[in-house]
PDB file of C-alpha atoms in Angstrom:
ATOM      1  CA  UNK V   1      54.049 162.304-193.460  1.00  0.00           C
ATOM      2  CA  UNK V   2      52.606 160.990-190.145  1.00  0.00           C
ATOM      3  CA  UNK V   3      49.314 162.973-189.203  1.00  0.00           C
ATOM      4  CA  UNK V   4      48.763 164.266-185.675  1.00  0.00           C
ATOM      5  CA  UNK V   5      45.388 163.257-185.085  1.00  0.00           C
ATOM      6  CA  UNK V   6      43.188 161.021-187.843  1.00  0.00           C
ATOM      7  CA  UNK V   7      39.688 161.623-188.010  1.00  0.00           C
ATOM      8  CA  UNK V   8      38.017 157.880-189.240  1.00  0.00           C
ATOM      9  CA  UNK V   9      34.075 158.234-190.375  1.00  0.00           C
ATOM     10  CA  UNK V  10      32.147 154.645-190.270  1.00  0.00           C
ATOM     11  CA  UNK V  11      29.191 155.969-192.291  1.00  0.00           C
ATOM     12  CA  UNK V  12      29.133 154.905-195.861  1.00  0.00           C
ATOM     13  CA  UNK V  13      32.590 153.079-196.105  1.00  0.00           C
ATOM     14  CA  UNK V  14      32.027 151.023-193.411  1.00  0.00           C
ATOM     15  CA  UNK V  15      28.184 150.303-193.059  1.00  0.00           C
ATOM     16  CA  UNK V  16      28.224 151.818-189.625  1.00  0.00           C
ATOM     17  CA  UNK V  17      27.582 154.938-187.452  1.00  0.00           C
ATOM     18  CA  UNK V  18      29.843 157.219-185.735  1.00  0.00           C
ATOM     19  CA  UNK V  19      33.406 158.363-185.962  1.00  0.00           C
ATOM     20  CA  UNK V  20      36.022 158.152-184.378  1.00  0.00           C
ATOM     21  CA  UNK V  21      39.967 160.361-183.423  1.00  0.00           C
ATOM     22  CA  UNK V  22      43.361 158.662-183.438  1.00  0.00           C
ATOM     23  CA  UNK V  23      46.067 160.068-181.731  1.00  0.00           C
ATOM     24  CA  UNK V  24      48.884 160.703-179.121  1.00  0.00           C
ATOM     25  CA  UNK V  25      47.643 160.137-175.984  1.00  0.00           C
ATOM     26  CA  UNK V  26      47.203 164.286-175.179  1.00  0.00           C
ATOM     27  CA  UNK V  27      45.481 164.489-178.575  1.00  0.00           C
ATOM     28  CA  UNK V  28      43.028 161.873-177.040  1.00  0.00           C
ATOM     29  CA  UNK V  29      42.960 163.751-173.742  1.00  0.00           C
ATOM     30  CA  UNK V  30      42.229 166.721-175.368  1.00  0.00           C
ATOM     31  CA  UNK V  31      39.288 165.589-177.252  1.00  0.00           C
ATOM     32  CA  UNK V  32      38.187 163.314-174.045  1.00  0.00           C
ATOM     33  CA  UNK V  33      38.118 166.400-171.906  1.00  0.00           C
ATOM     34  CA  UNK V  34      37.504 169.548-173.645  1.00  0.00           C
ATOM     35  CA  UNK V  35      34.933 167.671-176.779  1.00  0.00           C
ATOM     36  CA  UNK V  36      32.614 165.913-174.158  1.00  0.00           C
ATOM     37  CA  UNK V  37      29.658 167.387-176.512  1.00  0.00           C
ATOM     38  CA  UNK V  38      30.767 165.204-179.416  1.00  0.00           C
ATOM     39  CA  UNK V  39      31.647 162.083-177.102  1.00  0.00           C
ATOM     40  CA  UNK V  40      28.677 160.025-177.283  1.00  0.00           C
ATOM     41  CA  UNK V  41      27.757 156.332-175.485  1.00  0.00           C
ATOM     42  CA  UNK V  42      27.447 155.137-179.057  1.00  0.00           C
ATOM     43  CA  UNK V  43      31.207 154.177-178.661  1.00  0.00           C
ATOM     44  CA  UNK V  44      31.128 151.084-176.732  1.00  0.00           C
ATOM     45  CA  UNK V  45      28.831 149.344-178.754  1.00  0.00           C
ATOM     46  CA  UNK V  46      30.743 150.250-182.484  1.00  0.00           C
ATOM     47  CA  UNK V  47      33.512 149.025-181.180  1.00  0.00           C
ATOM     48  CA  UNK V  48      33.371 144.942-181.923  1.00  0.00           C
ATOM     49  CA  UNK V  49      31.206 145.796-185.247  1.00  0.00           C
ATOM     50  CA  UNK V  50      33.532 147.840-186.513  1.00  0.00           C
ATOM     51  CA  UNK V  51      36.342 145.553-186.742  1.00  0.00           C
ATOM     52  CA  UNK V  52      34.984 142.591-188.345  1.00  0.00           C
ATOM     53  CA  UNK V  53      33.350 145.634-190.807  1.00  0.00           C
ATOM     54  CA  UNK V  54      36.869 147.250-191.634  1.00  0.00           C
ATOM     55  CA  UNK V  55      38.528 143.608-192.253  1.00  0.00           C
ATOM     56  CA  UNK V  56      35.095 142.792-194.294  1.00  0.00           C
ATOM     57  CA  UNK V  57      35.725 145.833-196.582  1.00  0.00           C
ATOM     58  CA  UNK V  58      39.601 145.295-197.183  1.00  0.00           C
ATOM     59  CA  UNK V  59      38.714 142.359-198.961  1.00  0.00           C
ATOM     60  CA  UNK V  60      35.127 143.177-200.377  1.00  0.00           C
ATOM     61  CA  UNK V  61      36.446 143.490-204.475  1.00  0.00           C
ATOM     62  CA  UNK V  62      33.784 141.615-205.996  1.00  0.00           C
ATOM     63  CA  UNK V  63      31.052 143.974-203.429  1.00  0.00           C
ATOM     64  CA  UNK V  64      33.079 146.986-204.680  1.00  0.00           C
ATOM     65  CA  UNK V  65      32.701 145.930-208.590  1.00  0.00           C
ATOM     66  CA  UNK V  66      29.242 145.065-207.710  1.00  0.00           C
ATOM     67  CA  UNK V  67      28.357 148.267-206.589  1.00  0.00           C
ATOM     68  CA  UNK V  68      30.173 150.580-209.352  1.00  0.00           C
ATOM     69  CA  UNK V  69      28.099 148.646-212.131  1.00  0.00           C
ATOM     70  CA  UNK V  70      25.173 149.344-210.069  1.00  0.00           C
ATOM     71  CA  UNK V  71      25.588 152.874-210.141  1.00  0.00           C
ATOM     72  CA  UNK V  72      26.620 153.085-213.792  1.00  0.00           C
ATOM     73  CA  UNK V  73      23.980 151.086-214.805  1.00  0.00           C
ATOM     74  CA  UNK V  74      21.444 153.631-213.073  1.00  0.00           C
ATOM     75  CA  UNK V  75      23.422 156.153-214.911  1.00  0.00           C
ATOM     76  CA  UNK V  76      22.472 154.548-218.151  1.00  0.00           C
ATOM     77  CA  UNK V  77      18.916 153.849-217.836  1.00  0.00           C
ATOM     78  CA  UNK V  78      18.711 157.693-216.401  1.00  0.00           C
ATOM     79  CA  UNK V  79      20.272 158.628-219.593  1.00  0.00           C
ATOM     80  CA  UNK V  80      18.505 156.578-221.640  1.00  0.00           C
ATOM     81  CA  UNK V  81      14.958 158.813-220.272  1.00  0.00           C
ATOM     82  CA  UNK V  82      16.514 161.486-220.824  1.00  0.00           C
ATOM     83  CA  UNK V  83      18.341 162.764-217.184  1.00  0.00           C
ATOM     84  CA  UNK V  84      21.602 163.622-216.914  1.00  0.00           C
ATOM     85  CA  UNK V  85      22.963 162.847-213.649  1.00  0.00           C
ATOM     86  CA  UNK V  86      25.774 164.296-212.585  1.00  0.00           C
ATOM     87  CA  UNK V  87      29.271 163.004-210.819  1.00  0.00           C
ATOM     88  CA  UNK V  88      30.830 159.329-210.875  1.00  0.00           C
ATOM     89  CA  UNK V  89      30.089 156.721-208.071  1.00  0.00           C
ATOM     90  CA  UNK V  90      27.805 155.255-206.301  1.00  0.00           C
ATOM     91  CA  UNK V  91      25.984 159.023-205.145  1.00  0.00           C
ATOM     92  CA  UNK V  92      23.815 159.795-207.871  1.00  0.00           C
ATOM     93  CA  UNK V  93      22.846 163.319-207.806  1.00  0.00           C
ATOM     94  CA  UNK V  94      20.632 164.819-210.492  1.00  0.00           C
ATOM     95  CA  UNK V  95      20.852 168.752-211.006  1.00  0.00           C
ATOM     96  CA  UNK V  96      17.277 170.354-210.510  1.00  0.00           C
ATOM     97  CA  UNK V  97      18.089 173.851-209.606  1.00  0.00           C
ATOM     98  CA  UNK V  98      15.086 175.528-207.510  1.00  0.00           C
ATOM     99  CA  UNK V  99      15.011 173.558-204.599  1.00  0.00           C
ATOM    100  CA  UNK V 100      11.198 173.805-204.041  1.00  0.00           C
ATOM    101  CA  UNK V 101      10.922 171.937-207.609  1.00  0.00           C
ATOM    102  CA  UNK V 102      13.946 169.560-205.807  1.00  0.00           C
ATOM    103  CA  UNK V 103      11.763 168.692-202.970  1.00  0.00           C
ATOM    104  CA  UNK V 104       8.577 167.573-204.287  1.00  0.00           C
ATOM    105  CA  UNK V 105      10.679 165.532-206.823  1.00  0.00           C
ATOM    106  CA  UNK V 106      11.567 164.127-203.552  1.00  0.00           C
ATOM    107  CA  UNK V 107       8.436 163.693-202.426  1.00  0.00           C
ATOM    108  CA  UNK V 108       7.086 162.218-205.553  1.00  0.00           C
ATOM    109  CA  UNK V 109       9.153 159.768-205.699  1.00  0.00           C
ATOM    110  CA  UNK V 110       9.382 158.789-201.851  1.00  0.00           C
ATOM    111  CA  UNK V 111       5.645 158.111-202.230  1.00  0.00           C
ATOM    112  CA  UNK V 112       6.499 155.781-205.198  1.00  0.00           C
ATOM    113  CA  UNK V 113       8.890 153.810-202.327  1.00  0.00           C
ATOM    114  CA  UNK V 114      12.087 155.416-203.811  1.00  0.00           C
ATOM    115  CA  UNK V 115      14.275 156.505-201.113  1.00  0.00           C
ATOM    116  CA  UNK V 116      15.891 159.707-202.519  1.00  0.00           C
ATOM    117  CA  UNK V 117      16.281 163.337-200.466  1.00  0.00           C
ATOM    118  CA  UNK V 118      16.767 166.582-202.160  1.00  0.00           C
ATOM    119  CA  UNK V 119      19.212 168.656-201.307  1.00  0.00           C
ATOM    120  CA  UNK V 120      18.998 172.168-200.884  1.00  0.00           C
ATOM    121  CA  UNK V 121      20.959 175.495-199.357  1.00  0.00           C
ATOM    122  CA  UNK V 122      22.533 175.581-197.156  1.00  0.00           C
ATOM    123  CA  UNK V 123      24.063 171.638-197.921  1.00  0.00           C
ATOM    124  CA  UNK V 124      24.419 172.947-201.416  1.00  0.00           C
ATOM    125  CA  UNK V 125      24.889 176.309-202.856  1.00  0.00           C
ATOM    126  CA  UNK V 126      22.132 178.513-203.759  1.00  0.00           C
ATOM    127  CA  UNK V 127      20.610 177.521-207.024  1.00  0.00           C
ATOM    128  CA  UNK V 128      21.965 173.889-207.306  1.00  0.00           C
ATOM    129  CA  UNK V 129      19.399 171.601-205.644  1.00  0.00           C
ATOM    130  CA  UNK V 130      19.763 168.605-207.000  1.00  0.00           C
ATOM    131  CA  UNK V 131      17.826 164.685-205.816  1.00  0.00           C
ATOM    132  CA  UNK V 132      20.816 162.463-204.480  1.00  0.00           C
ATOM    133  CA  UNK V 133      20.224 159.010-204.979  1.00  0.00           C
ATOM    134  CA  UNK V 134      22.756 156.515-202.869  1.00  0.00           C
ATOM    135  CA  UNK V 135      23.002 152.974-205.004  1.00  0.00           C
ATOM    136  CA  UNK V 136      23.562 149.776-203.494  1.00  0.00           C
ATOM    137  CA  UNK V 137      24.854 146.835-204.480  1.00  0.00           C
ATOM    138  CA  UNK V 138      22.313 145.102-203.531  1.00  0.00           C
ATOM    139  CA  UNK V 139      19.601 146.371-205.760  1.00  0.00           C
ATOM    140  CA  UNK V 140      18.637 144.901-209.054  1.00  0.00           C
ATOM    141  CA  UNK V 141      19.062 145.971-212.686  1.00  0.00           C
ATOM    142  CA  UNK V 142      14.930 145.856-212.680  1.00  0.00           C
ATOM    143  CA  UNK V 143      14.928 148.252-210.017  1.00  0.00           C
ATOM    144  CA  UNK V 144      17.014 150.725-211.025  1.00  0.00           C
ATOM    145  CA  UNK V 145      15.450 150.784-214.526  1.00  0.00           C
ATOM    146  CA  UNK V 146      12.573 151.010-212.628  1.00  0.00           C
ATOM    147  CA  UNK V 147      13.525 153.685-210.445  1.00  0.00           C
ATOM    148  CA  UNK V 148      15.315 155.665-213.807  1.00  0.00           C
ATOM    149  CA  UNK V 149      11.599 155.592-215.402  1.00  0.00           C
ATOM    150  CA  UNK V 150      10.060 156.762-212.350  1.00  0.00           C
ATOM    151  CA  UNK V 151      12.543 159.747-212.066  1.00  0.00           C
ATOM    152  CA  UNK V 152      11.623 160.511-215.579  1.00  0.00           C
ATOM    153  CA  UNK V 153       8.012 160.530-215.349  1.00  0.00           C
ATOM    154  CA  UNK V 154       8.360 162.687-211.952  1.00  0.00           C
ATOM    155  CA  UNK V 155      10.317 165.232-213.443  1.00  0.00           C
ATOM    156  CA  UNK V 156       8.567 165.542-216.813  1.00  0.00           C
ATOM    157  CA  UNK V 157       5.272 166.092-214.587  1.00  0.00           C
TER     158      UNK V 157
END
């Protein structure tokens, strides 16, 4: 199957902002005339970033491995305090329910220096608030022990 039109996001994947359309050229016509409110000057400027970024993350394995045990090993040490996250990956969302409850968790632990955001209806259905942690590679196994205690303490409090 060869799609019409392909729809590329450069948030998470790629380490940069934006999106872009690929298509015929009256797809791209289309879009360029009647979507001027989601055309943005951004597009210029992501264009020489984002290829050395998509030819960095074909071959980023070891980054890739690197950031899996990251996640797991928050996982672990959220486990071991007795959370539960929830899901597989480097998102770590952790069920809380009543999203008042969800934001000052959020809040909490922001003022710790823990950058986590609750999310709440309408970006999640009524009822299923939950804190959604996004790992990097780049952080230590001290730090997310660290951060697994401090998620503990917050929501025993």
């Amino acid at each position: 199957v060869r799609p019409t039109i392909t729809i590329v996001t450069c948030g998470k994947a790629i380490g940069a902002a934006g999106a872009f359309i690929c298509g015929s050229r009256l797809v791209t016509q289309a879009v360029w005339n009647w979507g001027r409110g989601f055309i943005f000057s951004t597009g210029p400027w992501l264009v020489a970033p984002l290829e050395s970024r998509i030819q960095r993350v074909q071959y980023a394995d070891a980054e890739r491995a690197r950031l899996l045990a990251s996640a797991n090993a928050f996982r672990r040490a959220l486990q071991e305090h007795g959370v539960q996250p929830m899901g597989y990956g480097p998102i770590v969302p952790i069920f809380i329910g009543d999203p008042v409850r969800a934001t000052r968790a959020a809040e909490d632990l922001q003022k710790r220096g823990v950058a986590v955001y609750a999310m709440r209806p309408p970006t999640v259905a009524p009822g299923t608030a939950r804190l959604r942690f996004s790992i990097s590679a780049s952080l230590t196994d001290v730090t997310l022990r660290g951060v697994a205690a401090a998620v503990a303490e917050v929501l025993a409090g």
